[in-house]
Amino acid sequence: MSASRPGGLVVTLGEVLVELMARERGEDGFSRPLSLTGPFPSGAPAIFIDQVARLGQPCAIAACVGDDDFGRLNVRRLAADGVGTAAVTVSTGLPTGTAFVRYRPDGGRDFVHNIAASAAGALVLGDAAYDLLDRCTHLHISGSSLSVPALAQLAEQAVARAKSHGATVSFDPNLRAGVLTGSSDSPLRRVLDAADIVLPGEDELALLDGGDSEEEVAERLVSRGASHVVVKKGRQGAVCYSRTGRTEMAALPVEEVDPTGAGDCFAAAFVTCLVQGRGDAEALAYAVAAGARAVTRQGPMEGTSTFAELDALREGPGAGPRAAYGDGRRPVARPASTRARLRSGATSVCSGHPLVIQAAVDHALEEGGAVLIEATCNQVNHRGGYTGLLPHAFRESVLQVARDAGLAEERVILGGDHLGPSPWRELPAEQAMDEAALTVDAYVRAGYEKIHIDTSMGCQGEPAQLGDEVVAARAARLVAVAERAAAEVGASPLYVIGTEVPTPGGAHHAIERLAPTTPEAVLATVEAHREAFGRQGVADAFERVVAVVAQPGVEFDLAKVVVYDPSLAAPLVAARPQLEGLVFEAHSTDYQPEPALASLVRDGFSILKVGPGLTYALREALYGLDHIARALGRPADESLIAAMEAEMLARPGYWEAYYTGSPAERYVWRHFSYSDRIRYYWPAAGPKQALEDLFGFFGDRELEEVLVSQYLPRVADRVAGGAVRPLARVLALQAVRDVLGRYSAAVVEGSRP
């Protein structure tokens, strides 16, 4: 198997059900009235993908549920655990699928399913599902889905689409006796032949490929193209056959409560480990642990596990308490030390671009301090955001960069920016707030220490900007969600309240000057939030409000930057003593000169947010490298600039409403404006591949000084002096680090007594 990248997207599709279970065992089954427990979220694909999410891997599901409580129960559960649900559709005419389970005295189970005639069987692949399949690096198919002809057809289409762009495929046969066959003309055979990872139960091997021994069947599947055949043996453990040999793992001793879903958890853990680049033995060990832990919980999805929980099970009863967040690799939050860092001055890196994050980590490593990286709810949310990453996955991607660079994880502070209804403001307010609540919950559970709550924007039918009382009440409602999640994971997040006007990310019209927030406005914001927190029952959380967002009079539009003028902000700065220890958080500080940044810190704007300014500098460097590649003979039709233009024209939603003028003017704004809306397009498949191809063209070649001088003049002197190596990736990272260097110097200068 060509392992997917650690940040790769795992996707599945198929049935989402609820399960209702008989409380007692007996021979009569459902032929007489029984006491039931449930409903529990269920469905083999849903259990699988929920386990993937709990291990911190970016993932999503395409499915269909009914417009009923059962459907909402499933979607809420999947989203809360970190599964992308944008491709989950709702049928208004069919109910959510169901499974009734009863237990025989010998422990065997009998199921009564409604899949084909439910919403689950009405799944169609729409634009959202096709987008997932085009972006995924791994696709999982459950054999249970193949028992429904309509789903089997979709599964085959999905496999073909995923394989067409190099994604790998796993297949858990999950056979239903009498429903599927291994004939050459069956969906099972076609999916099996396409699968890279096959995960059968011990008793399924003969059904898959004849009656030979386990080893012969497994080796035959490997010889036909599978990279891994993993045989699940329940209490006897598991065996993995791969191109590199055979690995066996004993089962873990646990007390079985309910075996439903254990095989799906096993498969998910094994696949996730391989996707993350772990070896066969480690993947098999975690898979066995995931299956074992799953059987100790009643309910098919109730036993999905984090890495920390699996580690605790593998290490035994003396392993100590479970870790607080996500996959358990991060210690409990450090609100005291984080608050001190924020109060003394901090640069907040607001970008999801991997190269920006790499540059920020490298900069912190060299400077000897901490790095604060924040994601907005448009970038990263419980549905994936425009980066396609869920909060757990974004956190893991950042921490992986830190680990690879040698930066201690305690020097990484993660924040959520503008968390609120913004991505869903076209919906009615209650629906938008429900979505926002799921995102806030996901951020806190994933271990983000700094939470900026922003509920200032109007939703469907409301004014664009809301009054203090409504904003504060909605903010307090989201803080209550955050506090409940924090209590469950042992965290104490710090909060930032308020927002700036205009909307973050750069003004959408030409600006000449900008009025700072008035003292009266900022004091009213703080007091309204204090009262709302009290009414919501989270008064204690207000003690962890560390900053209030205020407008110091800085902004940028497409082509102009409004530089900080301390004299205009003097009345606001004079109100600081009345804020009882809160500092200001300044947004839109991008492109400010270093002296202006230092003045901002000196005047109490201790948290300086920068995002577009970093990706602008990165884009500037990448375009310079693109021109160098052209000078070295690379064909024009392979250029990065051409790829970005094609992507923006194909998907104009992120720029079309913001850039006006002639076609030539709009071209300039798309590529070169300070608003840098091109940043929304870097995560797409085309631009990502174009960037990889650009770096691949250069390889390890050191670029000539004259070319660097011509196309990357900001760094040319340091290249000539030997301070910066003229390697393509180094030069791109250096462009971002130069911006961060201005901020670091400004924080130091502005913090001087």
mmCIF file of C-alpha atoms in Angstrom, residues 73 192 249 308 321 340 504 706:
data_model
loop_
_atom_site.group_PDB
_atom_site.id
_atom_site.type_symbol
_atom_site.label_atom_id
_atom_site.label_comp_id
_atom_site.label_asym_id
_atom_site.label_seq_id
_atom_site.Cartn_x
_atom_site.Cartn_y
_atom_site.Cartn_z
ATOM 1 C CA LEU A 73 -29.317 11.478 16.878
ATOM 2 C CA LEU A 192 -12.565 -7.167 -3.096
ATOM 3 C CA MET A 249 -1.244 -10.230 17.738
ATOM 4 C CA ALA A 308 -5.037 7.491 24.948
ATOM 5 C CA PRO A 321 -5.771 8.230 34.122
ATOM 6 C CA ALA A 340 0.498 35.219 31.128
ATOM 7 C CA PRO A 504 -12.499 40.161 9.538
ATOM 8 C CA VAL A 706 20.857 36.208 -9.945
#
